[in-house]
Amino acid sequence: MDSRLEKNQKIKNSLIETRLRRQSQVCKVYKVKVQDSALSKVQREQLKMVFVEAKWLVNDILNWSQLPENKPWNYKLTKTVEVKKQDTFETRVFSCLSAANRQSVQSELVSNIKTLSTLKKNGLKVGRLKFRSEVKSINLKQVNKTHRIISSKRMKIQGISGSLLVNGLKQLPENYELANAKLLNTSKGYYVALTIFINKEQENKIFKSEIGIDMGCQTAITISDGRKIVASIEETDRLKRLQRKSARQLRMNGKTTNNRRKTQLLIQKEYQKISNQKNDLANKIVADLLQHKNVYMQDENLKGWHKGGHGKAVQHSVLGRVKAKLVLSPRVIVLDRFVPTSKGCECGQKHDNLKLWDRTFVCPHCGLTEDRDVHAAKNMIRYGKDNNNIKLVRQGLSELTPADIESLAAQAIGQPNSVNETGRFPP
């Protein structure tokens, strides 16, 4: 009993020390690529089976949770799993998915239920967790156990023989503290997303003057100093050809063939390439904007723009990525979306007759004439000085009590609400 109390006290002290250390650190995520050509035949098979066994486990937990008394968080992890093959179940042994990784798969499933519960509390319609045809990511939670960096070019992943040659470890800064990681299976190969903590900069960085930014469909980003950024990446001609080829193969054969599966894989790779280009462009834009002391922006309803006939423009732009990255910075002030940044004038009056197609702002009271988007970006700074116009952006999900989770867990995993007298589930 005393040994357990001592162990619990050590864990508690360790958590306190970690929290104190995190106050002077900043979190960053770096993605490194597993060199596919350097994988041995055994490593290639093990990496494949890690994700296959994760799929087995997820589906077994969901199948076990069909009974009302079974909850996903009460599922007992073992070294075997029941896999459905046609109309029968086979018992298979985990050979590559370690015990720690099995725990992380179960934890992620429970986390999905929390997310669905939160969305339902916010008034959104949610469905149920469905059986998986594939698993694309696995959380590696324990440093030096589930994952470890050996050198500037090699990593060790639990369940994989030997070490893996990876590209990108040299981008990690000095004196970093490695935290959890995530093993990813993408159309471009295997990646490892590393979460690290580094100390905050001690020196006082010199920032440029504060700016306001206005987002739009015609010009993606307009800055108060007059600069305009066109942040749009469209689908490639190769992607369109592959999509037409895939549709033609389905129309000719009436079902999915091996050739169509190969075409679908090429389509996934092309989408991944476009996504990488958008991420790169968004990172460059955000890095340029955050060189300023304060950045004022409005909480634009980007999702609503799709219904206004601008769906393709929003889809091709990187506005969503830029907005999501900017709100994470404490030097970004977000204005409420109903603040009249376009119609307001510095004279204190409003131009109520300003139409969407009017690209020049002309104040009917003081006669101020200015580019509409530049004028709105300047108003971001002016209105941002008033705390009543600022919107508090919540990051992450709110905490849920166990009662809140269990009340909606049955719907999330598709459990029936009751059992009839015959012992059968009601339809």
Short mmCIF file of C-alpha atoms in Angstrom, two decimals:
data_model
loop_
_atom_site.label_atom_id
_atom_site.label_comp_id
_atom_site.label_asym_id
_atom_site.label_seq_id
_atom_site.Cartn_x
_atom_site.Cartn_y
_atom_site.Cartn_z
CA MET A 1 0.00 0.00 0.00
CA ASP A 2 2.81 2.40 0.89
CA SER A 3 4.62 1.64 -2.36
CA ARG A 4 1.49 2.47 -4.35
CA LEU A 5 1.04 5.77 -2.50
CA GLU A 6 4.68 6.65 -3.16
CA LYS A 7 4.26 5.82 -6.85
CA ASN A 8 1.11 7.97 -7.09
CA GLN A 9 2.91 10.83 -5.38
CA LYS A 10 5.81 10.58 -7.84
CA ILE A 11 3.36 10.72 -10.76
CA LYS A 12 1.63 13.73 -9.24
CA ASN A 13 4.93 15.55 -8.71
CA SER A 14 5.99 14.73 -12.26
CA LEU A 15 2.76 16.21 -13.66
CA ILE A 16 3.25 19.39 -11.62
CA GLU A 17 6.81 19.76 -12.89
CA THR A 18 5.66 19.22 -16.47
CA ARG A 19 2.95 21.88 -16.18
CA LEU A 20 5.43 24.38 -14.79
CA ARG A 21 7.91 23.59 -17.55
CA ARG A 22 5.25 23.94 -20.26
CA GLN A 23 4.57 27.55 -19.19
CA SER A 24 7.93 28.59 -20.59
CA GLN A 25 7.68 26.42 -23.71
CA VAL A 26 5.87 26.50 -27.03
CA CYS A 27 4.45 23.48 -28.86
CA LYS A 28 5.32 22.71 -32.48
CA VAL A 29 4.62 19.79 -34.82
CA TYR A 30 7.08 18.60 -37.47
CA LYS A 31 6.35 15.94 -40.06
CA VAL A 32 9.11 13.58 -41.23
CA LYS A 33 8.88 11.01 -44.02
CA VAL A 34 9.84 7.36 -43.74
CA GLN A 35 12.23 6.58 -46.59
CA ASP A 36 10.28 3.92 -48.49
CA SER A 37 13.21 2.74 -50.60
CA ALA A 38 15.26 1.98 -47.47
CA LEU A 39 12.62 -0.31 -45.92
CA SER A 40 13.37 -4.01 -45.77
CA LYS A 41 10.78 -6.55 -46.84
CA VAL A 42 10.02 -7.35 -43.19
CA GLN A 43 9.66 -3.67 -42.20
CA ARG A 44 7.39 -3.01 -45.16
CA GLU A 45 5.10 -5.86 -44.14
CA GLN A 46 5.14 -4.80 -40.47
CA LEU A 47 4.20 -1.21 -41.29
CA LYS A 48 1.32 -2.50 -43.39
CA MET A 49 0.12 -4.89 -40.67
CA VAL A 50 0.25 -2.20 -37.94
CA PHE A 51 -2.58 -0.34 -39.66
CA VAL A 52 -4.42 -3.56 -40.59
CA GLU A 53 -4.36 -4.76 -36.97
CA ALA A 54 -5.51 -1.31 -35.81
CA LYS A 55 -8.50 -1.68 -38.14
CA TRP A 56 -9.22 -5.13 -36.66
CA LEU A 57 -9.17 -3.69 -33.14
CA VAL A 58 -11.43 -0.73 -33.93
CA ASN A 59 -14.02 -2.94 -35.61
CA ASP A 60 -13.91 -5.49 -32.78
CA ILE A 61 -14.51 -2.76 -30.18
CA LEU A 62 -17.45 -1.41 -32.17
CA ASN A 63 -18.89 -4.90 -32.62
CA TRP A 64 -18.47 -5.66 -28.88
CA SER A 65 -20.16 -2.37 -28.03
CA GLN A 66 -23.39 -3.29 -29.82
CA LEU A 67 -24.79 -4.65 -26.53
CA PRO A 68 -26.25 -1.93 -24.26
CA GLU A 69 -24.14 -2.90 -21.25
CA ASN A 70 -20.86 -2.77 -23.18
CA LYS A 71 -19.06 0.55 -23.41
CA PRO A 72 -15.94 1.15 -25.56
CA TRP A 73 -13.96 2.43 -22.55
CA ASN A 74 -14.68 -0.85 -20.70
CA TYR A 75 -13.33 -3.04 -23.51
CA LYS A 76 -10.52 -5.26 -22.20
CA LEU A 77 -7.50 -5.34 -24.45
CA THR A 78 -5.91 -8.73 -25.07
CA LYS A 79 -3.33 -10.21 -27.42
CA THR A 80 -6.02 -11.56 -29.76
CA VAL A 81 -8.92 -10.11 -31.68
CA GLU A 82 -12.02 -11.48 -33.40
CA VAL A 83 -12.06 -10.73 -37.14
CA LYS A 84 -15.12 -11.33 -39.29
CA LYS A 85 -14.47 -13.28 -42.47
CA GLN A 86 -17.58 -13.67 -44.57
CA ASP A 87 -20.16 -15.16 -42.14
CA THR A 88 -17.75 -16.47 -39.49
CA PHE A 89 -15.34 -14.96 -36.97
CA GLU A 90 -11.66 -15.86 -36.77
CA THR A 91 -9.34 -15.34 -33.81
CA ARG A 92 -6.14 -13.59 -34.81
CA VAL A 93 -3.09 -12.62 -32.76
CA PHE A 94 -1.59 -9.13 -32.72
CA SER A 95 1.93 -9.43 -34.08
CA CYS A 96 2.84 -5.81 -34.91
CA LEU A 97 0.45 -3.60 -32.94
CA SER A 98 1.98 -3.28 -29.47
CA ALA A 99 0.01 -3.11 -26.22
CA ALA A 100 0.70 0.62 -25.83
CA ASN A 101 -0.50 1.29 -29.37
CA ARG A 102 -3.61 -0.82 -28.77
CA GLN A 103 -4.39 1.41 -25.80
CA SER A 104 -3.99 4.51 -27.95
CA VAL A 105 -6.37 3.09 -30.58
CA GLN A 106 -8.99 2.51 -27.90
CA SER A 107 -8.40 5.99 -26.43
CA GLU A 108 -8.87 7.58 -29.84
CA LEU A 109 -12.18 5.76 -30.29
CA VAL A 110 -13.39 7.07 -26.92
CA SER A 111 -12.21 10.54 -27.93
CA ASN A 112 -14.35 10.31 -31.08
CA ILE A 113 -17.37 9.65 -28.89
CA LYS A 114 -16.56 12.77 -26.84
CA THR A 115 -16.37 14.79 -30.06
CA LEU A 116 -19.75 13.52 -31.25
CA SER A 117 -21.22 14.29 -27.84
CA THR A 118 -19.90 17.85 -27.98
CA LEU A 119 -21.28 18.39 -31.47
CA LYS A 120 -24.68 17.09 -30.40
CA LYS A 121 -24.63 19.44 -27.38
CA ASN A 122 -23.98 22.32 -29.75
CA GLY A 123 -27.14 21.45 -31.71
CA LEU A 124 -25.55 19.69 -34.67
CA LYS A 125 -26.81 16.44 -36.14
CA VAL A 126 -24.45 13.53 -35.55
CA GLY A 127 -24.48 9.98 -36.74
CA ARG A 128 -22.91 6.85 -35.37
CA LEU A 129 -19.37 5.49 -35.46
CA LYS A 130 -19.19 3.07 -38.36
CA PHE A 131 -16.98 0.08 -38.98
CA ARG A 132 -13.67 1.04 -40.59
CA SER A 133 -12.42 -0.16 -43.92
CA GLU A 134 -8.99 1.28 -43.11
CA VAL A 135 -7.09 3.15 -40.40
CA LYS A 136 -4.79 5.95 -41.52
CA SER A 137 -3.13 7.10 -38.27
CA ILE A 138 -1.90 5.63 -34.98
CA ASN A 139 -1.00 7.68 -31.92
CA LEU A 140 2.42 7.00 -30.40
CA LYS A 141 2.02 8.34 -26.87
CA GLN A 142 5.03 7.19 -24.85
CA VAL A 143 8.40 8.72 -25.65
CA ASN A 144 11.31 6.23 -25.67
CA LYS A 145 8.82 3.36 -25.64
CA THR A 146 6.48 3.68 -28.61
CA HIS A 147 8.89 5.92 -30.51
CA ARG A 148 12.45 7.14 -30.16
CA ILE A 149 14.83 9.29 -32.22
CA ILE A 150 18.15 7.46 -32.57
CA SER A 151 20.14 9.84 -34.74
CA SER A 152 19.72 12.67 -37.21
CA LYS A 153 18.40 10.22 -39.79
CA ARG A 154 16.89 7.28 -37.93
CA MET A 155 13.91 6.52 -35.67
CA LYS A 156 12.68 3.49 -33.78
CA ILE A 157 8.96 2.67 -33.81
CA GLN A 158 7.56 0.05 -31.45
CA GLY A 159 6.42 -3.04 -33.33
CA ILE A 160 8.76 -2.44 -36.29
CA SER A 161 12.00 -4.39 -36.53
CA GLY A 162 15.22 -2.40 -36.51
CA SER A 163 15.32 1.35 -37.10
CA LEU A 164 13.65 3.38 -39.84
CA LEU A 165 15.48 5.81 -42.12
CA VAL A 166 13.50 9.07 -42.13
CA ASN A 167 13.91 12.38 -43.94
CA GLY A 168 13.35 15.68 -42.15
CA LEU A 169 14.82 15.19 -38.67
CA LYS A 170 17.38 17.91 -39.37
CA GLN A 171 14.60 20.52 -39.36
CA LEU A 172 14.09 20.00 -35.60
CA PRO A 173 15.44 22.96 -33.59
CA GLU A 174 18.06 22.65 -30.89
CA ASN A 175 17.24 21.80 -27.27
CA TYR A 176 13.78 20.44 -28.04
CA GLU A 177 11.75 18.15 -25.80
CA LEU A 178 10.10 15.28 -27.67
CA ALA A 179 6.49 14.51 -26.75
CA ASN A 180 3.98 12.25 -28.47
CA ALA A 181 4.00 11.35 -32.16
CA LYS A 182 1.61 10.01 -34.77
CA LEU A 183 2.34 7.37 -37.41
CA LEU A 184 0.55 8.28 -40.66
CA ASN A 185 -0.30 6.16 -43.68
CA THR A 186 -0.85 8.44 -46.68
CA SER A 187 -1.05 7.98 -50.43
CA LYS A 188 2.49 9.40 -50.62
CA GLY A 189 3.92 6.87 -48.14
CA TYR A 190 4.46 6.67 -44.39
CA TYR A 191 5.05 9.78 -42.28
CA VAL A 192 5.67 10.48 -38.59
CA ALA A 193 4.24 13.69 -37.11
CA LEU A 194 6.42 14.65 -34.13
CA THR A 195 5.13 16.92 -31.37
CA ILE A 196 7.93 18.79 -29.63
CA PHE A 197 8.27 21.56 -27.05
CA ILE A 198 10.92 24.28 -27.27
CA ASN A 199 11.71 27.18 -24.97
CA LYS A 200 10.14 30.52 -25.81
CA GLU A 201 12.44 33.11 -27.31
CA GLN A 202 14.16 35.07 -24.59
CA GLU A 203 15.10 38.07 -26.68
CA ASN A 204 12.52 40.73 -27.47
CA LYS A 205 11.72 40.33 -31.14
CA ILE A 206 11.20 43.56 -33.08
CA PHE A 207 7.84 43.44 -34.87
CA LYS A 208 6.52 45.60 -37.67
CA SER A 209 3.56 47.95 -37.19
CA GLU A 210 0.12 46.43 -36.60
CA ILE A 211 -2.05 45.56 -39.59
CA GLY A 212 -5.59 44.60 -40.46
CA ILE A 213 -6.52 41.94 -43.01
CA ASP A 214 -9.72 41.52 -45.00
CA MET A 215 -10.65 38.18 -46.54
CA GLY A 216 -12.66 37.90 -49.73
CA CYS A 217 -13.44 35.71 -52.71
CA GLN A 218 -12.13 37.91 -55.53
CA THR A 219 -8.94 38.84 -53.69
CA ALA A 220 -8.22 36.26 -51.02
CA ILE A 221 -6.41 38.53 -48.53
CA THR A 222 -6.15 42.31 -48.55
CA ILE A 223 -3.82 44.01 -46.04
CA SER A 224 -4.36 47.48 -44.61
CA ASP A 225 -1.05 48.68 -46.10
CA GLY A 226 -2.46 48.12 -49.61
CA ARG A 227 -0.97 44.71 -50.39
CA LYS A 228 -3.20 42.06 -51.93
CA ILE A 229 -2.51 38.33 -51.81
CA VAL A 230 -4.07 35.87 -54.25
CA ALA A 231 -4.00 32.60 -52.30
CA SER A 232 -5.59 30.03 -54.59
CA ILE A 233 -4.51 26.64 -55.91
CA GLU A 234 -6.81 24.93 -58.39
CA GLU A 235 -7.11 21.29 -59.39
CA THR A 236 -4.49 20.17 -61.88
CA ASP A 237 -5.23 18.96 -65.38
CA ARG A 238 -3.79 15.58 -64.42
CA LEU A 239 -6.34 15.25 -61.61
CA LYS A 240 -9.21 16.04 -63.97
CA ARG A 241 -7.98 13.45 -66.48
CA LEU A 242 -7.70 10.80 -63.77
CA GLN A 243 -11.21 11.55 -62.51
CA ARG A 244 -12.63 11.20 -66.02
CA LYS A 245 -10.71 7.94 -66.44
CA SER A 246 -12.07 6.58 -63.16
CA ALA A 247 -15.65 7.45 -64.14
CA ARG A 248 -15.17 5.82 -67.54
CA GLN A 249 -13.79 2.62 -65.98
CA LEU A 250 -16.79 2.39 -63.64
CA ARG A 251 -19.24 3.05 -66.47
CA MET A 252 -17.69 0.39 -68.71
CA ASN A 253 -17.41 -2.39 -66.12
CA GLY A 254 -20.26 -1.51 -63.80
CA LYS A 255 -18.11 -2.27 -60.75
CA THR A 256 -14.77 -1.44 -59.19
CA THR A 257 -11.92 -3.34 -60.85
CA ASN A 258 -8.21 -3.53 -60.05
CA ASN A 259 -7.47 -0.97 -62.77
CA ARG A 260 -9.96 1.46 -61.25
CA ARG A 261 -8.41 0.93 -57.80
CA LYS A 262 -5.04 1.89 -59.28
CA THR A 263 -6.60 5.00 -60.79
CA GLN A 264 -8.18 5.89 -57.44
CA LEU A 265 -4.77 5.59 -55.78
CA LEU A 266 -3.30 8.00 -58.34
CA ILE A 267 -6.18 10.40 -57.62
CA GLN A 268 -5.41 10.24 -53.89
CA LYS A 269 -1.76 11.02 -54.56
CA GLU A 270 -2.72 14.00 -56.70
CA TYR A 271 -5.05 15.33 -53.98
CA GLN A 272 -2.25 14.87 -51.44
CA LYS A 273 0.08 16.90 -53.66
CA ILE A 274 -2.46 19.74 -53.90
CA SER A 275 -3.02 19.64 -50.13
CA ASN A 276 0.74 19.90 -49.52
CA GLN A 277 0.92 22.90 -51.84
CA LYS A 278 -1.94 24.60 -49.98
CA ASN A 279 -0.33 23.93 -46.59
CA ASP A 280 2.97 25.36 -47.82
CA LEU A 281 1.28 28.50 -49.17
CA ALA A 282 -0.74 28.99 -45.96
CA ASN A 283 2.38 28.63 -43.80
CA LYS A 284 4.21 31.26 -45.84
CA ILE A 285 1.29 33.71 -45.64
CA VAL A 286 0.87 33.24 -41.88
CA ALA A 287 4.62 33.63 -41.26
CA ASP A 288 4.60 36.91 -43.19
CA LEU A 289 1.53 38.28 -41.36
CA LEU A 290 2.84 37.36 -37.89
CA GLN A 291 5.92 39.54 -38.42
CA HIS A 292 3.67 42.42 -37.36
CA LYS A 293 3.00 43.45 -33.78
CA ASN A 294 -0.78 42.87 -33.90
CA VAL A 295 -2.98 41.41 -36.61
CA TYR A 296 -6.67 42.37 -36.73
CA MET A 297 -9.07 40.14 -38.67
CA GLN A 298 -12.78 39.40 -38.78
CA ASP A 299 -14.48 36.09 -38.01
CA GLU A 300 -15.56 35.53 -41.59
CA ASN A 301 -18.26 32.92 -42.24
CA LEU A 302 -16.26 30.99 -44.83
CA LYS A 303 -18.65 28.06 -44.72
CA GLY A 304 -21.56 30.33 -45.61
CA TRP A 305 -19.72 31.64 -48.65
CA HIS A 306 -20.23 28.27 -50.33
CA LYS A 307 -23.99 28.88 -50.44
CA GLY A 308 -23.55 32.34 -51.89
CA GLY A 309 -22.24 31.13 -55.24
CA HIS A 310 -18.57 31.30 -54.25
CA GLY A 311 -18.07 27.62 -53.45
CA LYS A 312 -15.37 27.01 -56.03
CA ALA A 313 -13.45 30.16 -55.07
CA VAL A 314 -13.44 29.16 -51.39
CA GLN A 315 -12.52 25.57 -52.23
CA HIS A 316 -9.49 26.64 -54.25
CA SER A 317 -8.31 29.22 -51.70
CA VAL A 318 -6.36 28.63 -48.49
CA LEU A 319 -8.44 31.05 -46.39
CA GLY A 320 -9.59 28.33 -44.02
CA ARG A 321 -6.04 27.18 -43.36
CA VAL A 322 -4.80 30.75 -42.84
CA LYS A 323 -7.64 31.59 -40.46
CA ALA A 324 -7.16 28.41 -38.42
CA LYS A 325 -3.43 29.11 -38.02
CA LEU A 326 -3.82 32.81 -37.22
CA VAL A 327 -6.32 32.39 -34.37
CA LEU A 328 -3.75 30.28 -32.50
CA SER A 329 -1.50 33.33 -32.05
CA PRO A 330 -2.07 35.60 -29.02
CA ARG A 331 -1.18 38.62 -31.19
CA VAL A 332 -4.18 38.09 -33.49
CA ILE A 333 -7.36 39.98 -32.55
CA VAL A 334 -10.55 38.52 -34.04
CA LEU A 335 -13.53 40.83 -34.56
CA ASP A 336 -17.12 39.64 -34.48
CA ARG A 337 -18.45 38.84 -37.95
CA PHE A 338 -21.29 41.39 -37.64
CA VAL A 339 -19.00 44.40 -37.15
CA PRO A 340 -19.59 46.71 -40.21
CA THR A 341 -15.99 46.82 -41.39
CA SER A 342 -16.97 47.32 -45.06
CA LYS A 343 -19.72 49.91 -44.59
CA GLY A 344 -18.24 51.90 -41.71
CA CYS A 345 -16.27 55.09 -42.30
CA GLU A 346 -13.65 56.84 -40.19
CA CYS A 347 -15.98 59.85 -39.95
CA GLY A 348 -18.28 57.74 -37.79
CA GLN A 349 -21.06 57.26 -40.37
CA LYS A 350 -22.16 54.16 -42.29
CA HIS A 351 -22.60 53.64 -46.01
CA ASP A 352 -25.78 51.54 -45.85
CA ASN A 353 -26.28 51.47 -49.63
CA LEU A 354 -22.92 49.80 -50.34
CA LYS A 355 -23.51 46.75 -52.55
CA LEU A 356 -21.39 43.64 -52.83
CA TRP A 357 -20.37 44.45 -56.40
CA ASP A 358 -19.23 47.99 -55.46
CA ARG A 359 -15.45 47.63 -55.37
CA THR A 360 -14.80 51.27 -54.42
CA PHE A 361 -15.95 52.76 -51.11
CA VAL A 362 -17.29 56.30 -51.43
CA CYS A 363 -18.62 57.75 -48.18
CA PRO A 364 -21.86 59.69 -48.83
CA HIS A 365 -21.19 61.91 -45.80
CA CYS A 366 -17.51 62.94 -45.94
CA GLY A 367 -16.68 61.92 -49.51
CA LEU A 368 -13.85 59.51 -48.60
CA THR A 369 -12.95 57.41 -51.66
CA GLU A 370 -10.91 54.26 -51.23
CA ASP A 371 -10.56 50.68 -52.43
CA ARG A 372 -13.29 48.68 -50.73
CA ASP A 373 -11.05 45.85 -49.45
CA VAL A 374 -8.25 48.17 -48.29
CA HIS A 375 -10.82 50.34 -46.50
CA ALA A 376 -12.26 47.27 -44.73
CA ALA A 377 -8.77 46.14 -43.68
CA LYS A 378 -8.05 49.56 -42.17
CA ASN A 379 -11.36 49.43 -40.32
CA MET A 380 -10.23 46.15 -38.74
CA ILE A 381 -7.62 48.08 -36.77
CA ARG A 382 -10.01 50.93 -35.88
CA TYR A 383 -12.82 48.65 -34.69
CA GLY A 384 -10.36 46.26 -33.04
CA LYS A 385 -9.41 48.90 -30.49
CA ASP A 386 -12.92 48.55 -29.00
CA ASN A 387 -13.19 45.47 -26.80
CA ASN A 388 -16.94 45.25 -27.50
CA ASN A 389 -16.18 44.26 -31.11
CA ILE A 390 -13.72 41.50 -30.23
CA LYS A 391 -14.82 37.87 -30.33
CA LEU A 392 -13.27 35.35 -27.96
CA VAL A 393 -12.18 32.38 -30.07
CA ARG A 394 -12.37 29.09 -28.18
CA GLN A 395 -9.64 26.65 -29.01
CA GLY A 396 -10.33 22.93 -28.62
CA LEU A 397 -13.33 21.15 -27.16
CA SER A 398 -14.86 21.80 -23.77
CA GLU A 399 -14.47 19.21 -21.06
CA LEU A 400 -17.25 16.66 -20.69
CA THR A 401 -18.23 14.82 -17.56
CA PRO A 402 -18.51 11.00 -17.62
CA ALA A 403 -22.29 11.39 -17.40
CA ASP A 404 -22.34 13.60 -20.50
CA ILE A 405 -20.23 11.10 -22.41
CA GLU A 406 -22.28 8.04 -21.47
CA SER A 407 -25.59 9.77 -22.18
CA LEU A 408 -24.71 10.04 -25.88
CA ALA A 409 -22.36 7.08 -26.24
CA ALA A 410 -25.18 4.70 -27.18
CA GLN A 411 -26.06 6.78 -30.22
CA ALA A 412 -22.42 7.25 -31.20
CA ILE A 413 -21.73 3.51 -31.32
CA GLY A 414 -25.15 2.62 -32.66
CA GLN A 415 -26.48 0.82 -29.59
CA PRO A 416 -30.21 0.15 -29.34
CA ASN A 417 -32.00 1.97 -26.56
CA SER A 418 -33.85 -1.03 -25.18
CA VAL A 419 -34.42 -4.77 -25.57
CA ASN A 420 -37.87 -6.23 -26.12
CA GLU A 421 -39.37 -9.19 -24.26
CA THR A 422 -38.11 -11.78 -26.71
CA GLY A 423 -34.55 -10.71 -26.06
CA ARG A 424 -34.17 -9.27 -29.57
CA PHE A 425 -33.18 -5.73 -30.32
CA PRO A 426 -36.09 -3.62 -31.54
CA PRO A 427 -35.93 -2.64 -35.25
#
